[in-house]
PDB file of C-alpha atoms in Angstrom:
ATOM      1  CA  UNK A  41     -51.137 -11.791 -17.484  1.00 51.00           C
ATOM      2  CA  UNK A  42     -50.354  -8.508 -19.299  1.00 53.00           C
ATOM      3  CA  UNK A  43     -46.866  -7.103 -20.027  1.00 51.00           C
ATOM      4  CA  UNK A  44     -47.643  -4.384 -17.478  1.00 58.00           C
ATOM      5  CA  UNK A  45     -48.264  -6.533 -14.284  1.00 58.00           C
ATOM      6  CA  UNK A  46     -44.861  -8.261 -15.291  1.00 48.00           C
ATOM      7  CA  UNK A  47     -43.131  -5.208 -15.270  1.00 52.00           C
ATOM      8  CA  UNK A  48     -44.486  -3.994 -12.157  1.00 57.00           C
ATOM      9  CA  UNK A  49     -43.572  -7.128 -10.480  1.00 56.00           C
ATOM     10  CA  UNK A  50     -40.491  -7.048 -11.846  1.00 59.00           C
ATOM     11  CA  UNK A  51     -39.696  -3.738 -10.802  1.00 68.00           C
ATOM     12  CA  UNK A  52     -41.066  -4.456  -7.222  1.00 66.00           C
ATOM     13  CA  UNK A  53     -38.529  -7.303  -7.118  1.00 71.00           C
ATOM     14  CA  UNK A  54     -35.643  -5.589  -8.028  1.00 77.00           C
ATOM     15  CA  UNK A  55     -36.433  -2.868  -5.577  1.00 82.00           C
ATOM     16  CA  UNK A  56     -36.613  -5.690  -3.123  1.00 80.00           C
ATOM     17  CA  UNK A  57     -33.051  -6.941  -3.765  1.00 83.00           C
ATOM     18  CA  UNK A  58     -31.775  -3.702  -4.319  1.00 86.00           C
ATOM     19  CA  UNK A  59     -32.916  -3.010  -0.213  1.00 88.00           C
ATOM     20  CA  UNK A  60     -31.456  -6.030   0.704  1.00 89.00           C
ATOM     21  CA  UNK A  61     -28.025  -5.591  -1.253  1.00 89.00           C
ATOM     22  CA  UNK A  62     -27.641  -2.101   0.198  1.00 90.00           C
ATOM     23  CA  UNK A  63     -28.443  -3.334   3.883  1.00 92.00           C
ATOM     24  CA  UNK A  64     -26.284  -6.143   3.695  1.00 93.00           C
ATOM     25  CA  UNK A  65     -23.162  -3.639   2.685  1.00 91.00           C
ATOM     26  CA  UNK A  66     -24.144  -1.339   5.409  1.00 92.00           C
ATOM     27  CA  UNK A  67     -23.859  -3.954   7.576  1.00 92.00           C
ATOM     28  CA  UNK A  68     -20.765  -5.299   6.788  1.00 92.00           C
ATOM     29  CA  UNK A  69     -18.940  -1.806   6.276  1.00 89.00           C
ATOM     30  CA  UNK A  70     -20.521  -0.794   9.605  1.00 88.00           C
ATOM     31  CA  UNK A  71     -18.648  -4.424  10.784  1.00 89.00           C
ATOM     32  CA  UNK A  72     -14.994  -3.638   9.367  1.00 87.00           C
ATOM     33  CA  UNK A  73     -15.741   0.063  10.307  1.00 88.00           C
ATOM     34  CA  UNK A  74     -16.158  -0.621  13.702  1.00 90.00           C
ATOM     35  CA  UNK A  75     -12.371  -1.128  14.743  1.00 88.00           C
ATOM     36  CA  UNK A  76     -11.808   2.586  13.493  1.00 89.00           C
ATOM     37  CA  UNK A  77     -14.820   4.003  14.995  1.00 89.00           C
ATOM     38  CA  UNK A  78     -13.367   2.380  18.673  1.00 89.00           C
ATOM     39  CA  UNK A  79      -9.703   3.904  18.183  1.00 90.00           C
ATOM     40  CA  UNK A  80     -11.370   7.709  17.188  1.00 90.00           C
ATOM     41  CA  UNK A  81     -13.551   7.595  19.637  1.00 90.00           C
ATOM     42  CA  UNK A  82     -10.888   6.497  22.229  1.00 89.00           C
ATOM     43  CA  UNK A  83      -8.401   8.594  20.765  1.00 88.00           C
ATOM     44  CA  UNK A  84     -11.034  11.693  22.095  1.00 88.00           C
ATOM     45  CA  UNK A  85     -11.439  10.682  25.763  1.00 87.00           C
ATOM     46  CA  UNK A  86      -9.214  11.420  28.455  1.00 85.00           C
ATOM     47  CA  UNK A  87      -7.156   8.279  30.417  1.00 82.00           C
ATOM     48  CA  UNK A  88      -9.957   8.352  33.195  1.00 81.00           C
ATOM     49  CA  UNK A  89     -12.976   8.399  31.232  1.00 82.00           C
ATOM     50  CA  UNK A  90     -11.546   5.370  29.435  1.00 82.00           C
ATOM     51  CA  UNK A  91     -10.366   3.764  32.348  1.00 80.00           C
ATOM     52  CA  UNK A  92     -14.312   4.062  33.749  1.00 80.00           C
ATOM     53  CA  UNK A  93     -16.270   3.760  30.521  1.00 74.00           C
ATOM     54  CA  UNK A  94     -17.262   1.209  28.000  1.00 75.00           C
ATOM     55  CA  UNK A  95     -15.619   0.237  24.825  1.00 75.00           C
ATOM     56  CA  UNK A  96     -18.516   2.520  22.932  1.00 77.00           C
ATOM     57  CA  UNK A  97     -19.224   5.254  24.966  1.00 81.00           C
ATOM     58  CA  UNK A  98     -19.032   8.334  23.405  1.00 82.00           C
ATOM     59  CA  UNK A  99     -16.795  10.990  25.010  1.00 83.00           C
ATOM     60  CA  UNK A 100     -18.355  13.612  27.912  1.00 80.00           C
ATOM     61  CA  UNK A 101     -16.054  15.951  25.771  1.00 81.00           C
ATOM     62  CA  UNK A 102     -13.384  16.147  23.144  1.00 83.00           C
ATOM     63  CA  UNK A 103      -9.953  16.235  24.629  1.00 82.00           C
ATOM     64  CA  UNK A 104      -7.563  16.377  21.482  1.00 83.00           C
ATOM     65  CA  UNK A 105      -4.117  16.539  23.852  1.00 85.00           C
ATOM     66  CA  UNK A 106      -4.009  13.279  23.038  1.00 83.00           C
ATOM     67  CA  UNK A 107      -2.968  13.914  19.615  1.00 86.00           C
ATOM     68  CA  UNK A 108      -0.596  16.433  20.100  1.00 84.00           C
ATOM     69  CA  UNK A 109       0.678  14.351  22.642  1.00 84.00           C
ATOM     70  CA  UNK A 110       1.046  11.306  19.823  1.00 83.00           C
ATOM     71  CA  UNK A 111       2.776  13.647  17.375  1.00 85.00           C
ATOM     72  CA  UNK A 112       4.760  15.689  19.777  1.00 79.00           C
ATOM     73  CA  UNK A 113       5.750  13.069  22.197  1.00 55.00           C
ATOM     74  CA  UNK A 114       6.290   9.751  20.774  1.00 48.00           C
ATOM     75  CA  UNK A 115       8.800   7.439  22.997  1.00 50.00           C
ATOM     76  CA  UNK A 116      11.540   5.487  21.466  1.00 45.00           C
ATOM     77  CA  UNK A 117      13.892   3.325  23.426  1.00 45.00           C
ATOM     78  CA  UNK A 118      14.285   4.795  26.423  1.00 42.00           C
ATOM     79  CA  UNK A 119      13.802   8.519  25.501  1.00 43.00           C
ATOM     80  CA  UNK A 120      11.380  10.529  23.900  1.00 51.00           C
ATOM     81  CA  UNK A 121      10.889  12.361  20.514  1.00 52.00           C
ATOM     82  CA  UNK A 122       8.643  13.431  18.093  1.00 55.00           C
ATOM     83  CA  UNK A 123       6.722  11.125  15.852  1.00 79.00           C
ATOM     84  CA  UNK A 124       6.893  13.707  13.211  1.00 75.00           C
ATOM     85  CA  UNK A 125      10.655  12.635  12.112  1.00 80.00           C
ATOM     86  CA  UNK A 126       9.402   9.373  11.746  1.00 90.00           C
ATOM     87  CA  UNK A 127       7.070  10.813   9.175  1.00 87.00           C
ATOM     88  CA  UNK A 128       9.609  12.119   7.454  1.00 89.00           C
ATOM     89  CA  UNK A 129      11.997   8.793   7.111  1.00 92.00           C
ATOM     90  CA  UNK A 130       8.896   7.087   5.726  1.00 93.00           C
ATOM     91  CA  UNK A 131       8.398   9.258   2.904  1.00 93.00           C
ATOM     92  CA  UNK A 132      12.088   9.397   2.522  1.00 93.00           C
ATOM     93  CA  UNK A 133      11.871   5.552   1.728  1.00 95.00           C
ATOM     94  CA  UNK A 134       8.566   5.613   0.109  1.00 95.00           C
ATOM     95  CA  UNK A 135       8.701   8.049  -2.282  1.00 95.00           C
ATOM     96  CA  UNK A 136      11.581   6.957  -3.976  1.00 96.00           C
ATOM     97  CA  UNK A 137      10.896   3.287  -3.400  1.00 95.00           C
ATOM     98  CA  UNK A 138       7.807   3.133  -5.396  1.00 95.00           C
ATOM     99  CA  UNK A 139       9.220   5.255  -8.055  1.00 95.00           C
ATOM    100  CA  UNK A 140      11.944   3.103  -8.527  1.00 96.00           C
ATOM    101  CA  UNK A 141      10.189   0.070  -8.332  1.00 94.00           C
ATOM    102  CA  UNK A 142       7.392   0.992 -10.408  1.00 94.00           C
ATOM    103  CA  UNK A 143       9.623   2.399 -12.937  1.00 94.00           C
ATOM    104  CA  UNK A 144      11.468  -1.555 -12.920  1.00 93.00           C
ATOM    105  CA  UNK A 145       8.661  -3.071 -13.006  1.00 92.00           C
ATOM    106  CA  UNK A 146       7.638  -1.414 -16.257  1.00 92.00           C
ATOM    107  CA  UNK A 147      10.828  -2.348 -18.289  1.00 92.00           C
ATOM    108  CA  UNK A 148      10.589  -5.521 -16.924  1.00 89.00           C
ATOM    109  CA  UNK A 149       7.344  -6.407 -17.719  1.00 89.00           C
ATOM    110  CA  UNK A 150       7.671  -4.838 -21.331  1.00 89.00           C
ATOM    111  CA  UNK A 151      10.771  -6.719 -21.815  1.00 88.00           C
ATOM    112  CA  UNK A 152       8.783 -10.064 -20.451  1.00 87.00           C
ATOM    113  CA  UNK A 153       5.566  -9.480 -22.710  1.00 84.00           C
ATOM    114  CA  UNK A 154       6.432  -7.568 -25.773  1.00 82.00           C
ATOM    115  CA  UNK A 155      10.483  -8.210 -26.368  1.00 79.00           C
ATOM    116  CA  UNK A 156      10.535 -12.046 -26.117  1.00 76.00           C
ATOM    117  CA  UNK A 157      14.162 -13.548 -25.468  1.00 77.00           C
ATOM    118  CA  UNK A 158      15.587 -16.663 -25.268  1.00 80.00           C
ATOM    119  CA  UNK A 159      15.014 -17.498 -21.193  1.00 78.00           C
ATOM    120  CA  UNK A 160      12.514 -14.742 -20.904  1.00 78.00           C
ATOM    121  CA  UNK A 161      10.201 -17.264 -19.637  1.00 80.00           C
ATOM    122  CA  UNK A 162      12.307 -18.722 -17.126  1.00 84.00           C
ATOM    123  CA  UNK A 163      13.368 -14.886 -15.505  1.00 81.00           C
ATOM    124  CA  UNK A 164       9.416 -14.015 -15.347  1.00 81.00           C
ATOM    125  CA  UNK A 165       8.999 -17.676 -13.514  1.00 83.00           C
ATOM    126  CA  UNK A 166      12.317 -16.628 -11.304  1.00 83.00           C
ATOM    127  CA  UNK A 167      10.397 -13.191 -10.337  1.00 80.00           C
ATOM    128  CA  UNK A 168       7.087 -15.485  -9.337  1.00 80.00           C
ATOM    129  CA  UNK A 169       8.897 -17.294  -7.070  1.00 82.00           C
ATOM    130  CA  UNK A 170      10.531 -14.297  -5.490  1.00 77.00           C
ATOM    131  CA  UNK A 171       6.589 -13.119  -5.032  1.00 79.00           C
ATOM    132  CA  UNK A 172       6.216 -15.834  -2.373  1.00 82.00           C
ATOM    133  CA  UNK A 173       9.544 -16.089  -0.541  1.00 82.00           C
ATOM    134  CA  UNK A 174       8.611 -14.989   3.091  1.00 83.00           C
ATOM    135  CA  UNK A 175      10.309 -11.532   4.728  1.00 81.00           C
ATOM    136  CA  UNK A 176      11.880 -13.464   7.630  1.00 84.00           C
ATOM    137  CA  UNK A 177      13.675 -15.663   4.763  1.00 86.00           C
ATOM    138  CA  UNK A 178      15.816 -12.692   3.367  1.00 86.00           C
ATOM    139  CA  UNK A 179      16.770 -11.009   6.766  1.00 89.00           C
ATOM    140  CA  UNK A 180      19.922 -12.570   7.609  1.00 90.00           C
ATOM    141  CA  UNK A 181      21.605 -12.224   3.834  1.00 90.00           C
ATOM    142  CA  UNK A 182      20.197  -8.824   3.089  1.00 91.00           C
ATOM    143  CA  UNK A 183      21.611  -7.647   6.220  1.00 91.00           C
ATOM    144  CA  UNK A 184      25.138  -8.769   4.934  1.00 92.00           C
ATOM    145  CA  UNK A 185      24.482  -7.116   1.698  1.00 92.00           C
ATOM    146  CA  UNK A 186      23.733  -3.793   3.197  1.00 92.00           C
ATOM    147  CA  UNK A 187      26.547  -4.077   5.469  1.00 91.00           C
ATOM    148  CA  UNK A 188      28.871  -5.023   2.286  1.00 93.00           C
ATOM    149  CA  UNK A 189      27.243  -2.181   0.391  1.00 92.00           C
ATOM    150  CA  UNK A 190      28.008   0.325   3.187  1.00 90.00           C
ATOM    151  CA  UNK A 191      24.306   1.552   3.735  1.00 91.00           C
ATOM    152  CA  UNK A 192      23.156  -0.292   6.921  1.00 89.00           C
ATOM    153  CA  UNK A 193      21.025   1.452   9.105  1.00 90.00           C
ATOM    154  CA  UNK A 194      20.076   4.404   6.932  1.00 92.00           C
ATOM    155  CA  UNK A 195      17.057   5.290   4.567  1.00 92.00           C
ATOM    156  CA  UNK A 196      19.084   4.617   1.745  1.00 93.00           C
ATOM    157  CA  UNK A 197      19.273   0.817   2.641  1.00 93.00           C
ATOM    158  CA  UNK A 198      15.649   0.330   3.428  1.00 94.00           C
ATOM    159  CA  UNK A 199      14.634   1.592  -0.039  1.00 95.00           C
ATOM    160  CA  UNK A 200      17.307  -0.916  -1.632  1.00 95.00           C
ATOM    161  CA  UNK A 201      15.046  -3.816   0.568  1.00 94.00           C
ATOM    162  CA  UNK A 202      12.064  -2.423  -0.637  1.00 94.00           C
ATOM    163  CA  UNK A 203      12.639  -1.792  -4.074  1.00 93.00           C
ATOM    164  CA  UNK A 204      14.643  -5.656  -4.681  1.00 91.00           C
ATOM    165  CA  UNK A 205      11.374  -7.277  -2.887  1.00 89.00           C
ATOM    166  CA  UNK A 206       8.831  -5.325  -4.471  1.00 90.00           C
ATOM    167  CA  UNK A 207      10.143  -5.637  -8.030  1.00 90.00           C
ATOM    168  CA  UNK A 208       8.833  -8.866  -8.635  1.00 88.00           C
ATOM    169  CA  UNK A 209       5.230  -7.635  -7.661  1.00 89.00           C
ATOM    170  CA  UNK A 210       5.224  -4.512  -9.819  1.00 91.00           C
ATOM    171  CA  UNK A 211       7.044  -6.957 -12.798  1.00 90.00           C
ATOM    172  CA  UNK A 212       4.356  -9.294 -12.801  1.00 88.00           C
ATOM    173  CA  UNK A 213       1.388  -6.511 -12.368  1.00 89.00           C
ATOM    174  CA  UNK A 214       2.977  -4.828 -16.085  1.00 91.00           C
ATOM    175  CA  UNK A 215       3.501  -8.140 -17.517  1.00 88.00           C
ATOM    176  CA  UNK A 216       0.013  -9.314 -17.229  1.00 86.00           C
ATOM    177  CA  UNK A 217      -1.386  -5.625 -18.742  1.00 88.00           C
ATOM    178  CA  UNK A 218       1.360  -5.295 -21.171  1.00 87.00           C
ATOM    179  CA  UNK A 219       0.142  -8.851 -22.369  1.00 84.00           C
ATOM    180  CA  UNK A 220      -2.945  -7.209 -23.676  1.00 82.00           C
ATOM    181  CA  UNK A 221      -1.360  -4.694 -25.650  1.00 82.00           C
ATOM    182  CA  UNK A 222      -1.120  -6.068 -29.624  1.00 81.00           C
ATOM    183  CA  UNK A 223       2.728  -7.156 -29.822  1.00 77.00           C
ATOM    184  CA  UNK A 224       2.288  -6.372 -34.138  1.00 80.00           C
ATOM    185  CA  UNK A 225       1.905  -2.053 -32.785  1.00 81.00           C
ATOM    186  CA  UNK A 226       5.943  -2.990 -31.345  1.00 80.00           C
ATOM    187  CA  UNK A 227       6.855  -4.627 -34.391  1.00 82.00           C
ATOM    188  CA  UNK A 228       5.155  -1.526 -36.673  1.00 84.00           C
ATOM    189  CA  UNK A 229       7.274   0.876 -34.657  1.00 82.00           C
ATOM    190  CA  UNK A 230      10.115  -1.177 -35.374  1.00 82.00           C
ATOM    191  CA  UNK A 231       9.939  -1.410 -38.907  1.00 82.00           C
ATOM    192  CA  UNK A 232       9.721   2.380 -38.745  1.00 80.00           C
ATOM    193  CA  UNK A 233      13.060   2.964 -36.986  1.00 80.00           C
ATOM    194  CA  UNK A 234      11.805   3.331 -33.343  1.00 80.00           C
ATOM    195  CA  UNK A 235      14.475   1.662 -30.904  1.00 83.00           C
ATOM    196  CA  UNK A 236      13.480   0.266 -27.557  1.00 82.00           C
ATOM    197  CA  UNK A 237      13.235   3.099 -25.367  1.00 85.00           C
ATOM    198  CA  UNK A 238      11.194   4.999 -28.003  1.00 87.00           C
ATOM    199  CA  UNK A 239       8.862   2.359 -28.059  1.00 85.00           C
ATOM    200  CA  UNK A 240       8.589   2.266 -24.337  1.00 86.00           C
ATOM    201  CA  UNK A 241       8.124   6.056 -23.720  1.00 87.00           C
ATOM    202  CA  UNK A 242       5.875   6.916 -26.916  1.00 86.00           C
ATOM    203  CA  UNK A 243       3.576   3.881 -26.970  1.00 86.00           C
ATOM    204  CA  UNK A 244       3.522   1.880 -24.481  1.00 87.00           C
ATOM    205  CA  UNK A 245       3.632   4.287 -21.567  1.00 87.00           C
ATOM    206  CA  UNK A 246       0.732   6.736 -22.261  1.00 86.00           C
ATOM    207  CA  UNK A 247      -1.240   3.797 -22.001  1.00 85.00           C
ATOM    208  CA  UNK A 248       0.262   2.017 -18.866  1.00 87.00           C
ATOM    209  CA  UNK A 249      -1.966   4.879 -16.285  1.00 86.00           C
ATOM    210  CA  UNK A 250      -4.146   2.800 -15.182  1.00 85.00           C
ATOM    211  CA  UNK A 251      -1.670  -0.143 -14.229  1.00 89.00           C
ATOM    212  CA  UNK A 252       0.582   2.574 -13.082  1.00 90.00           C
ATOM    213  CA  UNK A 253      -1.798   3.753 -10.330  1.00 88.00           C
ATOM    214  CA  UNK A 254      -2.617   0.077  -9.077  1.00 88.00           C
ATOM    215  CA  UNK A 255       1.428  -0.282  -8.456  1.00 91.00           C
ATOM    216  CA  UNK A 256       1.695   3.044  -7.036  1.00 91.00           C
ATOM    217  CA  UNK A 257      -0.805   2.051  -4.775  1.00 90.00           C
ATOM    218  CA  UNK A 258       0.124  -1.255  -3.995  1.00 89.00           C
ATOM    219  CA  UNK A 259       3.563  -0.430  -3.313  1.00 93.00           C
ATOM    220  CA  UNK A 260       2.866   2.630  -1.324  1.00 93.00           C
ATOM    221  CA  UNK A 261       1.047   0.895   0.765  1.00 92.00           C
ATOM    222  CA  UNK A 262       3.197  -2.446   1.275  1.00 92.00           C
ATOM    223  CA  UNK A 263       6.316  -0.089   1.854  1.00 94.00           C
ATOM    224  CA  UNK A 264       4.301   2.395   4.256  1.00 94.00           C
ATOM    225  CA  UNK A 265       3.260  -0.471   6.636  1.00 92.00           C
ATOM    226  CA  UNK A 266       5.982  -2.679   6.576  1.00 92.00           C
ATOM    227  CA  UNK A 267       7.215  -2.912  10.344  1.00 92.00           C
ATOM    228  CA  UNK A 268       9.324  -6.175   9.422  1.00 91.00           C
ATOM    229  CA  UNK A 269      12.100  -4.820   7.735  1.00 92.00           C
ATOM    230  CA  UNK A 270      11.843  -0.938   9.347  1.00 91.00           C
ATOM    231  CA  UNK A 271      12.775  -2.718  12.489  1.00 90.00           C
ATOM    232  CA  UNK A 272      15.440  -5.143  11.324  1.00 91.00           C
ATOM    233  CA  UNK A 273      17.594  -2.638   8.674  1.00 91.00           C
ATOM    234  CA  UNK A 274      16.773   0.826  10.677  1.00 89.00           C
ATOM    235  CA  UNK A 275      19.111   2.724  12.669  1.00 86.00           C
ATOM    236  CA  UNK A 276      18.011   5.039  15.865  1.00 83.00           C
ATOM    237  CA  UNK A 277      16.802   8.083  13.544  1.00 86.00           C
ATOM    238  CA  UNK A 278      16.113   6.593  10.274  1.00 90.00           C
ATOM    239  CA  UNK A 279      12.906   4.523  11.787  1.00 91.00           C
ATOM    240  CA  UNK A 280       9.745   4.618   9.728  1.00 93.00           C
ATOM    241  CA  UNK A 281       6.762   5.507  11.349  1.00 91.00           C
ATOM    242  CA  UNK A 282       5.379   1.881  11.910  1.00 91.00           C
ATOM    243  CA  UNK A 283       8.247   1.300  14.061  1.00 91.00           C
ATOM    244  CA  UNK A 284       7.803   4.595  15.885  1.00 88.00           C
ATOM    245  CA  UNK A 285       4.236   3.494  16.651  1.00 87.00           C
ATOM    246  CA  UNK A 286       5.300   0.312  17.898  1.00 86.00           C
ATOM    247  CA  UNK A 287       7.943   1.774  20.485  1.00 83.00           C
ATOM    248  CA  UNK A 288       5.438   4.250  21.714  1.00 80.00           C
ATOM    249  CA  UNK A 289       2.705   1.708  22.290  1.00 77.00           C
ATOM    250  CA  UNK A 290       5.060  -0.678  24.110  1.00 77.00           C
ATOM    251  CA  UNK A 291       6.373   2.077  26.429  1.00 70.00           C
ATOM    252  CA  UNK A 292       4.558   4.111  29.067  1.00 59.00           C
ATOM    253  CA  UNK A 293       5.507   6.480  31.803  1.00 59.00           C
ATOM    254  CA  UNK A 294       3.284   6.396  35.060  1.00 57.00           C
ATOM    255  CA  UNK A 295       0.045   4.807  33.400  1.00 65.00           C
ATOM    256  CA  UNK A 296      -0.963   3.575  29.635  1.00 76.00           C
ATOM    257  CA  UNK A 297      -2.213   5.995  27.595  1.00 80.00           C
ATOM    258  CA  UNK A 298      -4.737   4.463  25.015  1.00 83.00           C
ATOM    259  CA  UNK A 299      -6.103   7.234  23.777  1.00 85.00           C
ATOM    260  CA  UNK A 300      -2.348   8.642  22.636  1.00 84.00           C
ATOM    261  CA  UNK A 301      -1.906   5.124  21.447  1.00 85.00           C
ATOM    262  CA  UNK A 302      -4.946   5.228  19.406  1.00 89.00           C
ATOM    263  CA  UNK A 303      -4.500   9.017  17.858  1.00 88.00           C
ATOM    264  CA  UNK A 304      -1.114   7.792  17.090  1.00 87.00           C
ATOM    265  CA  UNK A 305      -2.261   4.916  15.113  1.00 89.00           C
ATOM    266  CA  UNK A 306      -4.811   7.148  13.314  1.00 91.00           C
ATOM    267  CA  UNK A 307      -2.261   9.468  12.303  1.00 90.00           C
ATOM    268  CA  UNK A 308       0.064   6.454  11.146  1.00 90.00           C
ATOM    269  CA  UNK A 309      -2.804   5.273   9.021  1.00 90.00           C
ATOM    270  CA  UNK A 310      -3.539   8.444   7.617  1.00 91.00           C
ATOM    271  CA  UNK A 311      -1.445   8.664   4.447  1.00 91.00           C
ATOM    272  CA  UNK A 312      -2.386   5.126   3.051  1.00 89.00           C
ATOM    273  CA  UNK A 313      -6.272   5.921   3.923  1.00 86.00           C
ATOM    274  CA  UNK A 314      -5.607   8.934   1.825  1.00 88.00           C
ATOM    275  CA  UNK A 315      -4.369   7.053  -0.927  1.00 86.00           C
ATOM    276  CA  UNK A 316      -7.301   4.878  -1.034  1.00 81.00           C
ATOM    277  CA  UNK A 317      -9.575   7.785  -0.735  1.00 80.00           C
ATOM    278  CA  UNK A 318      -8.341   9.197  -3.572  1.00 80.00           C
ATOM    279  CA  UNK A 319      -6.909   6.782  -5.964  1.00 74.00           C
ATOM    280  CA  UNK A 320      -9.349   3.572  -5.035  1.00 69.00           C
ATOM    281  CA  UNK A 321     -11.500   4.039  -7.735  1.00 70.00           C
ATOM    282  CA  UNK A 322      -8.554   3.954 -10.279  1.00 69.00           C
ATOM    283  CA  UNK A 323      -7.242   0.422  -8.539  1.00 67.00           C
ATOM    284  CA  UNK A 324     -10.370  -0.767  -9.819  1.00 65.00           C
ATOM    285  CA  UNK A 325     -10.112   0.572 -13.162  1.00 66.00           C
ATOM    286  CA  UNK A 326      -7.032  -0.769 -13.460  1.00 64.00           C
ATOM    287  CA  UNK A 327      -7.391  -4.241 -11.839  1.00 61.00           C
ATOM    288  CA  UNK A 328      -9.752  -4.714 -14.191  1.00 61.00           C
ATOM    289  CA  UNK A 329      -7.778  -2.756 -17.272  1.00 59.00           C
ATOM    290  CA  UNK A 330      -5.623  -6.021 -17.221  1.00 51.00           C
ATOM    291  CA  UNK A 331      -3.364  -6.154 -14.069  1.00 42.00           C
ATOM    292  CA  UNK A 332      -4.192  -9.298 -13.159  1.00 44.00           C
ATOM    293  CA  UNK A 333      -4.974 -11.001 -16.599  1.00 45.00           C
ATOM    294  CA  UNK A 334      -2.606 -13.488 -18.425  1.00 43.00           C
TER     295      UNK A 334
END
C-alpha cells in the first residue's frame, strides 16, 4: 500500500472524527443552552400567550414591557421598587470585594510559596480547610461579628463576609502559580537590596496576569451570585440583586408574571455572562498558566 493511500485514509478519518467531535459539542451546548433559550423566549411573550402556549413556542410578537417592567418594577417585601438599586449594591460589594480579596490573596500566596516561615505550612493547611467549611456554618458568628464591628446590614459588612471567605480561595489559586515561579529570582533580588514589597510589585506581579484574571473571575462571580449571605447580612436597601430577584419572583400582584420573572433573571445574569464572554479565554490561559498546579 503506498504512502499516498495512507494519507488519504488518514485524512478521511480524521475528517470523520472531526464531524463527530463538532456534532457531539453542538449537541451538548444546544443541551445546557436550552434553559436560556426557554427564559428569552418567555421573557418576549405576553402573560396570555404563555399561559396558552407551549414551553417552545416562539412568540406571535415581541412584547419587551416585560423588561422594563423587571427593571422598573421589581417587588420587595411588601412594596415595590426598582431592581436597578439592587444593581447598584452589588457592584458596591463586588467591586471592592474582589479587589481586596484578590489583592490578599496575592501576598498571601507569595508569602506561602516564595517567603517560607516557620508554620507557613500549617497557615496554608488552615486556609484549605477554610475552602470547605459550608456558608450555613459561619452565619450565626459572623452575624455577631458584624454586629460587634458596627456594620450590620450595610454594603460595607457584606464585603467584610465576602472578602474573609473568599481569601482562602484566591490564597490557594496564587500559591499554586507562585509555586512555579524559580524561588533563586527572590533570593537574586535580595542579595541586591530589594525588600519585600519591591520584590512583590517589580517581579512577581507583572507576571501574576494571568492568575490575576482567573481570581477576578472566580470571585466576581462567587460574590455576584451569592444569595446566601445577601439575604442573611443585608438590610432593606443594601440587597444585592440575587436577593432582589428572589423577592420579585416569590411575589405577585393579580396573576404570575413569568415572562417579568424570566427578563429579570436575564438581566441578573447579565454581568457574570459578560465576564465570561470576555475574559473566558484568559481563565483558560491561566488555569493552565499554573493556578491549579502544586
Amino acid at each position: 500500500m503506498s504512502n499516498n493511500t495512507v494519507g488519504r485514509k488518514s485524512s478521511g478519518l480524521d475528517k470523520v472524527f472531526r464531524i463527530a467531535l463538532y456534532t457531539v459539542l453542538i449537541v451538548v451546548a444546544s443541551f445546557y443552552l436550552m434553559p436560556f433559550v426557554v427564559m428569552l423566549i418567555t421573557s418576549l411573550k405576553d402573560v396570555e400567550e404563555i399561559r396558552t402556549g407551549t414551553l417552545l413556542s416562539l412568540p406571535a410578537s415581541l412584547h419587551f414591557d416585560s423588561w422594563a417592567k423587571a427593571w422598573s418594577s421589581a417587588c420587595t417585601g411588601s412594596s415595590c421598587g426598582g431592581i436597578s438599586p439592587y444593581f447598584l449594591n452589588s457592584f458596591q460589594i463586588v467591586i471592592p470585594a474582589v479587589m481586596i480579596s484578590t489583592l490578599l490573596g496575592a501576598i498571601n500566596g507569595y508569602v506561602i510559596s516564595l517567603w517560607k516561615f516557620r508554620g507557613s505550612d500549617l497557615f496554608f493547611a488552615a486556609l484549605l480547610v477554610g475552602c470547605f467549611i459550608p456558608f450555613q456554618v459561619i452565619l450565626l458568628p459572623m452575624a455577631r461579628t458584624l454586629g460587634w464591628l458596627g456594620i450590620a446590614n450595610t454594603t460595607t459588612g457584606l464585603v467584610f463576609v465576602h472578602v474573609v471567605y473568599g481569601v482562602a480561595f484566591t490564597t490557594l489559586f496564587f500559591r499554586n502559580f507562585y509555586q512555579s515561579i524559580p524561588g533563586e529570582l527572590v533570593k537574586a533580588a535580595r542579595l541586591d537590596g530589594a525588600g519585600f514589597f519591591t520584590i512583590f510589585y517589580r517581579i512577581i506581579l507583572p507576571v501574576s496576569t494571568p492568575i490575576i484574571v482567573v481570581t477576578v473571575i472566580w470571585q466576581f462571580t462567587q460574590i455576584w451570585n451569592d444569595f446566601l449571605f445577601g439575604v442573611a447580612f443585608s438590610g432593606f436597601d443594601t440587597q444585592p440583586v440575587t436577593v432582589a430577584l428572589n423577592n420579585l419572583v416569590n411575589t405577585s400582584f393579580g396573576g404570575k408574571e413569568y415572562n417579568v420573572d424570566m427578563a429579570a433573571a436575564i438581566i441578573a445574569a447579565l454581568p457574570t455572562l459578560a465576564v465570561y464572554v470576555f475574559a473566558g479565554k484568559y481563565f483558560v490561559r491561566g488555569l493552565t498558566a499554573g493556578a491549579v498546579k502544586g
